[in-house]
Coordinates of C-alpha atoms (C1' of nucleotides) in Angstrom, one line a residue:
Chain H
X1 CA -1.3 -6.7 9.6
X2 CA 1.5 -7.8 11.9
X3 CA 4.4 -9.5 10.4
X4 CA 4.6 -13.3 11.1
X5 CA 8.3 -13.0 11.8
X6 CA 7.6 -10.4 14.4
X7 CA 5.0 -12.6 16.1
X8 CA 7.2 -15.6 16.0
X9 CA 10.1 -13.7 17.7
X10 CA 8.0 -11.7 20.2
X11 CA 5.2 -14.1 21.1
X12 CA 4.8 -13.1 24.8
X13 CA 5.0 -9.4 24.0
X14 CA 2.3 -9.8 21.3
X15 CA 0.0 -11.7 23.6
X16 CA 0.4 -9.2 26.4
X17 CA -0.2 -6.3 24.0
X18 CA -3.3 -7.8 22.5
X19 CA -4.7 -8.5 26.0
X20 CA -4.5 -4.7 26.6
X21 CA -6.8 -4.3 23.7
X22 CA -9.2 -6.8 24.9
X23 CA -8.5 -9.1 21.9
X24 CA -10.5 -12.3 22.7
X25 CA -8.8 -14.9 20.6
X26 CA -5.4 -15.1 22.2
X27 CA -5.2 -18.8 21.5
X28 CA -5.0 -17.9 17.8
X29 CA -1.4 -16.7 18.4
X30 CA -0.3 -20.2 19.4
X31 CA -2.1 -21.7 16.5
X32 CA -0.5 -19.2 14.2
X33 CA 3.0 -20.1 15.4
X34 CA 2.3 -23.8 15.0
X35 CA 1.0 -23.3 11.5
X36 CA 4.0 -21.2 10.6
X37 CA 6.4 -23.8 11.9
X38 CA 4.9 -26.6 9.9
X39 CA 4.7 -24.4 6.8
X40 CA 8.4 -23.6 7.1
X41 CA 9.3 -27.2 7.7
X42 CA 7.4 -28.4 4.6
X43 CA 8.9 -25.5 2.6
X44 CA 12.4 -26.7 3.3
X45 CA 11.6 -30.3 2.5
X46 CA 10.1 -29.1 -0.8
X47 CA 13.2 -26.9 -1.5
X48 CA 15.4 -29.9 -1.2
X49 CA 13.4 -31.8 -3.7
X50 CA 13.3 -28.8 -6.0
X51 CA 17.0 -28.5 -5.8
X52 CA 17.5 -32.1 -6.9
X53 CA 15.1 -31.7 -9.7
X54 CA 16.9 -28.6 -10.9
X55 CA 20.2 -30.4 -10.8
X56 CA 18.8 -33.3 -12.8
X57 CA 17.3 -31.0 -15.4
X58 CA 20.6 -29.2 -15.8
X59 CA 22.4 -32.5 -16.3
X60 CA 20.0 -33.5 -19.0
X61 CA 20.7 -30.3 -20.8
X62 CA 24.5 -30.8 -20.6
X63 CA 24.3 -34.4 -21.7
X64 CA 22.1 -33.5 -24.6
X65 CA 24.5 -30.9 -25.8
X66 CA 27.3 -33.4 -25.4
X67 CA 25.3 -35.8 -27.6
X68 CA 25.0 -38.4 -24.8
X69 CA 21.5 -39.3 -25.6
X70 CA 21.1 -42.5 -23.5
X71 CA 22.5 -41.1 -20.3
X72 CA 20.1 -38.1 -20.7
X73 CA 17.1 -40.4 -21.2
X74 CA 18.1 -42.3 -18.0
X75 CA 18.0 -39.2 -15.9
X76 CA 14.8 -38.2 -17.5
X77 CA 13.0 -41.3 -16.4
X78 CA 14.3 -40.8 -12.9
X79 CA 13.2 -37.2 -12.8
X80 CA 9.6 -37.8 -13.7
X81 CA 8.2 -38.0 -10.1
X82 CA 9.9 -34.9 -8.8
X83 CA 7.1 -32.8 -10.1
X84 CA 4.4 -34.7 -8.2
X85 CA 6.2 -34.5 -5.0
X86 CA 6.7 -30.8 -5.3
X87 CA 3.1 -30.3 -6.3
X88 CA 2.0 -32.2 -3.2
X89 CA 4.2 -30.0 -1.0
X90 CA 2.9 -26.9 -2.7
X91 CA -0.7 -27.9 -2.0
X92 CA 0.1 -28.3 1.7
X93 CA 1.9 -25.0 1.8
X94 CA -1.0 -23.2 0.1
X95 CA -3.4 -24.6 2.6
X96 CA -1.2 -23.5 5.5
X97 CA -0.7 -20.1 4.0
X98 CA -4.4 -19.6 3.7
X99 CA -4.9 -20.6 7.4
X100 CA -2.0 -18.3 8.4
X101 CA -3.4 -15.4 6.4
X102 CA -6.9 -16.0 7.8
X103 CA -5.5 -15.6 11.3
X104 CA -3.2 -12.7 10.5
X105 CA -6.0 -10.6 9.2
X106 CA -8.0 -10.8 12.4
X107 CA -5.2 -9.8 14.7
X108 CA -5.3 -6.1 15.4
X109 CA -2.3 -3.8 15.8
X110 CA -0.2 -3.8 18.9
X111 CA -0.9 -0.8 21.1
X112 CA 1.9 1.6 21.8
X113 CA 3.2 1.4 25.4
X114 CA 1.6 4.8 26.3
X115 CA -1.9 3.5 25.4
X116 CA -4.0 3.3 28.5
X117 CA -5.5 0.0 29.5
X118 CA -9.3 -0.2 29.3
X119 CA -12.0 -1.5 27.1
X120 CA -14.6 1.2 26.7
X121 CA -14.7 4.9 25.8
X122 CA -15.0 5.8 29.5
X123 CA -11.5 4.7 30.0
X124 CA -10.0 7.0 27.4
X125 CA -7.5 9.4 28.9
X126 CA -8.1 13.2 28.6
X127 CA -4.7 14.6 27.9
X128 CA -5.6 18.2 27.2
X129 CA -8.5 20.6 27.3
X130 CA -8.7 24.1 25.9
X131 CA -11.3 26.9 25.7
X132 CA -14.2 28.3 27.6
X133 CA -17.8 27.3 27.8
X134 CA -19.7 29.7 25.7
X135 CA -22.2 31.9 27.6
X136 CA -25.5 30.8 26.1
X137 CA -29.0 31.9 27.1
X138 CA -31.6 29.5 28.4
X139 CA -33.3 29.4 25.0
X140 CA -30.1 28.2 23.2
X141 CA -31.1 25.8 20.5
X142 CA -29.5 22.6 19.4
X143 CA -28.1 22.8 15.9
X144 CA -30.8 20.8 14.2
X145 CA -33.3 23.6 15.2
X146 CA -30.9 26.3 14.1
X147 CA -30.4 24.8 10.7
X148 CA -34.1 24.9 10.0
X149 CA -34.6 28.3 11.7
X150 CA -32.1 29.8 9.3
X151 CA -32.9 27.4 6.5
X152 CA -29.3 26.3 5.9
X153 CA -29.5 22.6 6.1
X154 CA -32.5 20.5 5.1
X155 CA -32.5 17.0 6.4
X156 CA -36.0 16.0 5.2
X157 CA -35.2 17.1 1.7
X158 CA -32.1 14.9 1.7
X159 CA -34.3 12.0 2.9
X160 CA -36.5 12.5 0.0
X161 CA -33.7 12.5 -2.5
X162 CA -31.5 9.8 -1.0
X163 CA -32.4 8.8 2.5
X164 CA -31.8 9.7 6.1
X165 CA -28.3 10.9 6.8
X166 CA -27.9 12.7 3.4
X167 CA -28.7 16.3 4.2
X168 CA -29.0 19.1 1.6
X169 CA -27.0 22.2 2.5
X170 CA -28.6 25.4 1.3
X171 CA -27.5 29.1 0.9
X172 CA -25.3 30.1 3.7
X173 CA -25.1 26.5 4.9
X174 CA -23.6 25.4 1.6
X175 CA -21.2 28.4 1.7
X176 CA -20.2 27.6 5.2
X177 CA -19.2 24.1 4.1
X178 CA -17.3 25.5 1.1
X179 CA -15.5 28.0 3.4
X180 CA -14.5 25.3 5.9
X181 CA -13.1 23.1 3.2
X182 CA -11.0 25.9 1.7
X183 CA -9.9 27.1 5.1
X184 CA -8.8 23.6 6.1
X185 CA -7.0 23.0 2.8
X186 CA -5.2 26.4 2.9
X187 CA -4.0 25.7 6.4
X188 CA -2.8 22.3 5.5
X189 CA -0.9 23.6 2.6
X190 CA 0.8 26.2 4.9
X191 CA 1.8 23.3 7.1
X192 CA 3.5 21.6 4.2
X193 CA 0.9 19.1 3.1
X194 CA 0.7 18.5 -0.6
X195 CA -2.9 18.5 -1.8
X196 CA -4.3 15.6 -3.7
X197 CA -7.8 14.8 -5.2
X198 CA -8.1 11.0 -5.1
X199 CA -10.9 8.9 -6.5
X200 CA -13.8 8.6 -4.0
X201 CA -14.3 4.9 -4.9
X202 CA -11.8 2.2 -4.1
X203 CA -11.2 -1.3 -5.2
X204 CA -10.7 -4.3 -3.0
X205 CA -6.9 -4.2 -3.0
X206 CA -7.0 -0.6 -1.7
X207 CA -9.6 -1.5 1.0
X208 CA -7.4 -4.4 2.1
X209 CA -4.3 -2.2 2.2
X210 CA -5.5 0.2 4.8
X211 CA -7.4 -2.4 6.8
X212 CA -11.1 -1.8 5.9
X213 CA -11.2 -5.2 4.2
X214 CA -11.8 -7.9 5.1
X215 CA -14.2 -7.5 8.0
X216 CA -15.5 -3.9 7.7
X217 CA -17.1 -4.2 4.3
X218 CA -20.5 -3.7 6.1
X219 CA -19.5 -0.1 6.9
X220 CA -18.9 0.8 3.3
X221 CA -21.3 1.4 0.4
X222 CA -20.6 -1.2 -2.3
X223 CA -21.1 -0.7 -6.0
X224 CA -21.6 -4.3 -6.9
X225 CA -21.7 -3.9 -10.7
X226 CA -18.2 -2.7 -10.8
X227 CA -16.8 -4.2 -7.6
X228 CA -16.0 -0.8 -6.0
X229 CA -16.6 0.7 -2.6
X230 CA -17.4 4.4 -1.8
X231 CA -14.7 5.6 0.4
X232 CA -15.4 5.9 4.2
X233 CA -12.5 8.3 4.4
X234 CA -9.8 9.8 2.2
X235 CA -7.3 7.8 4.2
X236 CA -8.0 4.8 1.9
X237 CA -7.3 6.3 -1.5
X238 CA -4.5 8.7 -0.4
X239 CA -2.5 6.1 1.6
X240 CA -3.0 3.6 -1.3
X241 CA -1.1 6.1 -3.6
X242 CA 2.0 4.5 -2.1
X243 CA 0.8 0.8 -2.2
X244 CA 3.5 -1.5 -3.7
X245 CA 6.1 1.2 -3.8
X246 CA 9.6 1.8 -2.6
X247 CA 9.9 5.4 -1.4
X248 CA 13.2 7.2 -1.0
X249 CA 14.4 7.7 2.5
X250 CA 15.2 11.3 1.6
X251 CA 11.5 11.9 0.7
X252 CA 10.4 11.4 4.3
X253 CA 8.1 12.7 5.6
X254 CA 5.6 12.4 2.8
X255 CA 2.7 14.7 3.6
X256 CA -0.6 14.8 1.8
X257 CA -3.9 16.5 2.4
X258 CA -7.1 15.8 0.6
X259 CA -10.7 17.0 0.7
X260 CA -13.3 14.3 -0.1
X261 CA -16.8 13.4 0.7
X262 CA -17.0 10.3 2.9
X263 CA -19.6 7.7 2.9
X264 CA -20.5 5.4 5.8
X265 CA -23.4 3.1 6.1
X266 CA -23.4 3.3 9.9
X267 CA -25.6 0.2 10.0
X268 CA -27.4 -0.1 13.3
X269 CA -26.6 3.2 14.9
X270 CA -29.8 5.2 15.4
X271 CA -31.3 7.1 18.3
X272 CA -31.3 10.6 19.9
X273 CA -27.5 10.9 19.9
X274 CA -27.4 10.7 16.1
X275 CA -29.7 13.6 15.5
X276 CA -29.0 16.3 13.0
X277 CA -25.3 16.5 12.0
X278 CA -24.0 14.2 14.7
X279 CA -23.8 11.2 12.4
X280 CA -24.4 11.1 8.7
X281 CA -24.1 8.7 5.8
X282 CA -22.3 11.3 3.7
X283 CA -20.1 14.0 5.0
X284 CA -17.2 16.1 4.0
X285 CA -13.7 15.9 5.5
X286 CA -10.2 17.1 4.9
X287 CA -7.8 14.4 5.7
X288 CA -4.1 14.4 6.4
X289 CA -1.8 11.4 5.6
X290 CA 1.8 11.1 6.4
X291 CA 4.3 8.4 5.5
X292 CA 7.4 8.6 7.7
X293 CA 10.6 6.9 8.7
X294 CA 9.9 4.5 11.7
X295 CA 12.1 6.6 13.9
X296 CA 10.1 9.7 13.2
X297 CA 6.5 8.5 13.4
X298 CA 5.7 9.3 17.0
X299 CA 7.1 12.8 16.7
X300 CA 5.0 13.1 13.6
X301 CA 2.0 12.0 15.5
X302 CA 2.5 14.7 18.0
X303 CA 2.9 17.3 15.3
X304 CA -0.3 16.2 13.6
X305 CA -2.1 16.4 16.9
X306 CA -1.0 19.9 17.6
X307 CA -1.7 20.9 14.0
X308 CA -5.3 19.8 14.4
X309 CA -5.5 21.7 17.7
X310 CA -4.4 24.9 16.0
X311 CA -7.3 24.6 13.6
X312 CA -9.7 24.2 16.5
X313 CA -8.2 27.2 18.3
X314 CA -8.5 29.4 15.2
X315 CA -12.1 28.5 15.0
X316 CA -12.5 29.4 18.7
X317 CA -14.0 26.1 19.7
X318 CA -13.6 24.5 23.1
X319 CA -12.1 21.1 22.7
X320 CA -10.3 18.3 24.5
X321 CA -7.8 15.7 23.4
X322 CA -8.2 12.0 24.3
X323 CA -5.6 9.3 24.2
X324 CA -7.7 6.3 23.3
X325 CA -7.5 3.3 25.5
X326 CA -6.6 -0.1 24.1
X327 CA -10.2 -1.3 23.7
X328 CA -11.5 1.9 22.0
X329 CA -8.8 2.1 19.4
X330 CA -9.4 1.2 15.8
X331 CA -8.2 -2.2 14.6
X332 CA -5.2 -0.9 12.7
X333 CA -3.9 1.8 15.1
X334 CA -1.0 1.6 17.5
X335 CA -1.9 5.0 19.1
X336 CA -4.8 7.3 18.5
X337 CA -5.7 10.8 19.7
X338 CA -9.3 11.9 19.3
X339 CA -10.2 15.5 19.3
X340 CA -13.6 16.4 20.6
X341 CA -15.3 19.8 20.4
X342 CA -17.8 21.0 22.9
X343 CA -21.3 21.4 21.4
X344 CA -22.7 23.8 23.9
X345 CA -26.5 23.4 23.3
X346 CA -26.4 19.7 23.2
X347 CA -24.0 19.8 26.1
X348 CA -22.0 17.0 24.5
X349 CA -18.4 16.4 23.3
X350 CA -18.3 15.6 19.6
X351 CA -15.5 13.8 18.0
X352 CA -14.2 15.8 15.0
X353 CA -10.8 14.3 14.5
X354 CA -8.9 11.1 15.1
X355 CA -5.2 11.1 14.6
X356 CA -3.4 7.8 14.5
X357 CA -0.1 6.1 14.0
X358 CA -0.4 2.8 12.3
X359 CA 3.3 2.0 12.5
X360 CA 3.9 -0.8 10.0
X361 CA 0.4 -2.3 10.3
X362 CA -0.8 -0.8 7.1
X363 CA 2.5 -0.6 5.3
X364 CA 3.0 -4.3 5.7
X365 CA -0.3 -4.9 3.8
X366 CA 0.4 -2.0 1.4
X367 CA 4.1 -2.9 0.9
X368 CA 5.3 0.6 1.4
X369 CA 9.0 0.3 1.9
X370 CA 12.2 2.2 1.8
X371 CA 15.9 1.3 1.7
X372 CA 17.6 2.2 5.0
X373 CA 21.2 3.5 5.3
X374 CA 22.4 -0.1 5.4
X375 CA 20.6 -0.9 2.1
X376 CA 18.1 -3.0 3.8
X377 CA 14.4 -2.9 3.0
X378 CA 12.2 -1.7 5.8
X379 CA 8.5 -1.0 6.1
X380 CA 7.6 2.7 6.4
X381 CA 5.2 4.0 9.0
X382 CA 1.9 5.4 8.0
X383 CA -0.2 8.0 9.9
X384 CA -3.4 9.9 9.3
X385 CA -5.7 12.3 10.9
X386 CA -8.9 14.3 10.1
X387 CA -8.3 18.0 9.8
X388 CA -11.2 18.2 10.0
X389 CA -14.5 16.4 9.6
X390 CA -17.1 19.1 8.8
X391 CA -20.5 18.2 10.2
X392 CA -19.7 18.3 13.8
X393 CA -17.6 21.4 13.4
X394 CA -20.7 23.0 11.8
X395 CA -22.8 21.7 14.7
X396 CA -20.5 23.2 17.3
X397 CA -20.2 26.5 15.4
X398 CA -24.0 26.8 15.1
X399 CA -24.6 26.0 18.7
X400 CA -21.7 27.8 20.4
X401 CA -21.9 31.0 18.4
X402 CA -25.6 31.5 18.3
X403 CA -26.9 35.0 19.2
X404 CA -30.2 36.7 19.1
X405 CA -29.2 38.1 15.7
X406 CA -28.0 34.9 14.2
X407 CA -25.0 32.7 14.3
X408 CA -21.7 34.6 14.3
X409 CA -19.1 33.2 11.9
X410 CA -15.7 32.6 13.5
X411 CA -13.3 35.4 12.4
X412 CA -10.9 33.0 10.8
X413 CA -13.6 31.9 8.4
X414 CA -15.0 35.2 7.5
X415 CA -12.5 35.7 4.7
X416 CA -13.9 32.5 3.2
X417 CA -17.6 32.9 3.9
X418 CA -17.6 36.7 3.1
X419 CA -20.4 37.1 5.6
X420 CA -20.3 37.5 9.4
X421 CA -23.6 36.2 10.4
X422 CA -25.9 33.4 9.5
X423 CA -29.3 34.9 9.8
Chain M
rG1 C1' -20.0 -1.3 -26.3
rG2 C1' -16.9 -3.3 -31.1
rA3 C1' -11.6 -4.4 -33.0
rG4 C1' -6.5 -4.9 -32.2
rA5 C1' -1.7 -4.7 -29.3
rG6 C1' 0.8 -5.4 -24.9
rA7 C1' 2.3 -6.6 -19.4
rU8 C1' 10.2 -8.3 -17.9
rG9 C1' 14.2 -5.5 -12.2
rC10 C1' 13.8 1.7 -9.4
rC11 C1' 13.0 3.4 -14.9
rU12 C1' 13.7 2.4 -20.4
rG13 C1' 14.2 -2.0 -22.8
rA14 C1' 16.5 -6.9 -25.0
rG15 C1' 15.4 -11.8 -24.6
rU16 C1' 10.7 -17.5 -28.5
rG17 C1' 12.8 -24.1 -24.6
rG18 C1' 18.6 -25.6 -21.1
rC19 C1' 24.7 -21.5 -21.0
rC20 C1' 18.5 -16.4 -18.1
rG21 C1' 17.7 -14.0 -11.9
rA22 C1' 17.6 -12.3 -16.6
rA23 C1' 21.6 -8.2 -22.0
rA24 C1' 22.2 -3.0 -22.7
rG25 C1' 21.3 2.0 -21.3
rG26 C1' 19.6 5.3 -17.5
rA27 C1' 19.0 6.3 -12.3
rA28 C1' 21.1 5.4 -7.5
rC29 C1' 25.3 4.4 -4.2
rA30 C1' 30.9 4.0 -3.3
rG31 C1' 35.7 5.3 -5.2
rU32 C1' 39.5 7.9 -8.6
rU33 C1' 40.2 12.6 -11.0
rU34 C1' 38.8 17.8 -9.9
rG35 C1' 39.7 24.6 -6.6
rC36 C1' 33.8 23.9 -6.5
rU37 C1' 30.0 22.1 -9.7
rA38 C1' 29.8 19.3 -14.0
rA39 C1' 32.1 15.6 -17.0
rA40 C1' 35.1 11.1 -17.4
rC41 C1' 36.7 6.5 -15.5
rU42 C1' 36.3 2.1 -12.0
rG43 C1' 33.2 -0.7 -8.9
rU44 C1' 28.5 -2.0 -6.5
rC45 C1' 23.6 -2.3 -7.6
rG46 C1' 16.3 -7.1 -7.3
rU47 C1' 12.8 -9.0 -3.7
rA48 C1' 10.9 -12.8 -0.3
rC49 C1' 11.5 -17.2 2.4
rU50 C1' 15.3 -20.4 4.2
rG51 C1' 20.4 -22.8 6.0
rG52 C1' 24.9 -20.7 8.3
rA53 C1' 28.5 -17.1 13.6
rA54 C1' 30.2 -15.5 9.0
rA55 C1' 32.0 -16.5 4.3
rC56 C1' 28.8 -18.4 1.3
rG57 C1' 24.6 -21.6 0.0
rG58 C1' 19.2 -23.5 -1.2
rU59 C1' 14.2 -22.3 -3.1
rA60 C1' 10.7 -19.1 -5.3
rC61 C1' 9.4 -14.9 -8.2
rC62 C1' 9.8 -12.0 -15.7
rG63 C1' 0.9 -9.2 -14.6
rA64 C1' -2.2 -13.6 -11.8
rG65 C1' -3.6 -18.7 -11.8
rG66 C1' -3.4 -23.4 -14.2
rG67 C1' -1.1 -26.8 -18.1
rU68 C1' 2.8 -29.2 -21.5
rU69 C1' 8.2 -30.7 -20.6
rC70 C1' 13.6 -34.0 -17.5
rG71 C1' 13.8 -28.5 -18.0
rA72 C1' 9.5 -22.5 -19.2
rA73 C1' 10.4 -15.2 -19.0
rU74 C1' 10.1 -18.1 -23.7
rC75 C1' 4.9 -23.0 -25.8
rC76 C1' -0.7 -23.8 -24.5
rC77 C1' -5.3 -22.4 -21.6
rU78 C1' -8.0 -19.1 -18.3
rC79 C1' -8.3 -14.5 -15.8
rU80 C1' -6.9 -9.4 -14.6
rC81 C1' -5.0 -4.9 -16.0
rU82 C1' -2.9 -1.3 -19.5
rC83 C1' -2.6 1.0 -24.3
rU84 C1' -4.4 2.1 -29.5
rC85 C1' -8.4 2.7 -33.1
rC86 C1' -13.9 3.0 -33.7
rG87 C1' -18.6 4.2 -31.3
rC88 C1' -21.0 7.1 -27.3
rC89 C1' -20.3 11.2 -24.0
rA90 C1' -19.3 15.3 -19.3

RNA sequence: GGAGAGAUGCCUGAGUGGCCGAAAGGAACAGUUUGCUAAACUGUCGUACUGGAAACGGUACCGAGGGUUCGAAUCCCUCUCUCUCCGCCA
């Protein structure tokens, strides 16, 4: 959520930036500023009345103590209508506040200046590409055939138990998952991230803090009886650790990693491109979260991006890095890099990580602040990135490393799987 | 699920109608002392909005929302959360 004071002081800049994103309701900005102006005007009128009421009340107290009963009574009768006036002002202010809030929550973050213009995924900018196309035979199979050939992931069984998009991992498939999780967590620890195990359900305040609510509740599974949501990503519970807190400047950067399952309803996305592991309702992911000083956040973003790339290199996967264009970025992000791996049998790029700087967009909602060197409160910057999401990594490993004798496990993982081939 | 207790500033904790934006201690920050560290001493030390060039003011906030009153951290109502005991249980 943008700060109203920032919008007020940088109106043109905000409008221009939102146009880059393809935000349609630009006129809302003007409306917002009008509402804010009248709110502040009413507020100061109300403050004057309140000040008078306070003075009168204080006088009554003093007169009573001095034993001057009648004078006190006189002021009392004069004071009785202050309350009504203040109440009337308060009602107007509450109404305006609500309107202001309703607009603020639909305004997306302002894109960083390096974000390319563009509205669709085609306009994302490829900033880096690494690795070779694996040399596969004509008979190379897509991963959903390999999983049943080696009996490591059973999609139908998951459908029976829960529904489509909830696969059952079996035998070496389950072990591969466990190996990847441990590999990712160990690497993150080496890179200085402190591991946490958060709840995998969140309340409404947490969902609001990181920007999933309001608006995206349709993407999350809702447990109505207890008013909780299953997490769509560990970003939500991990970042919310710091909600309503004042962090020490010396503690920057705060670095956490977390493994969690993630749940997404993915309502309305079906078809050939979501086959197999490409898009699931439940999947595993190791997530990185950082909270930094505003001056450091873009440097941190680059570090997170290169960290994620080292993981892909260690796994021997061909990948590319995209800088998302304004229209393709998430609502809360100021700058996002997507990492995509090449899935050789499908001949498709699969997104396996998304690394974003949210600047103060989340911290303004979360109220994550620190005291700067001048003793002033400032909002911290929040960032996060997947490192990594498992299913598409599994898909790429299966497809890219398939041989006649089975699927060769990447060397970096063998210490974790304790087998070299899936066969 | 049943019964009870509680929610105050970064933390602990006092405060039952006006002199309370809030005692005290701790932490933190600055200074004095010190060979260094520690200790001691002195001072500073809430947030948000708002007026002002600044100095310095105004308003709001003691879990949330209502109410009583000239006046509420303090009294009343509702809600939320936390803790303790009992029950159940991985």
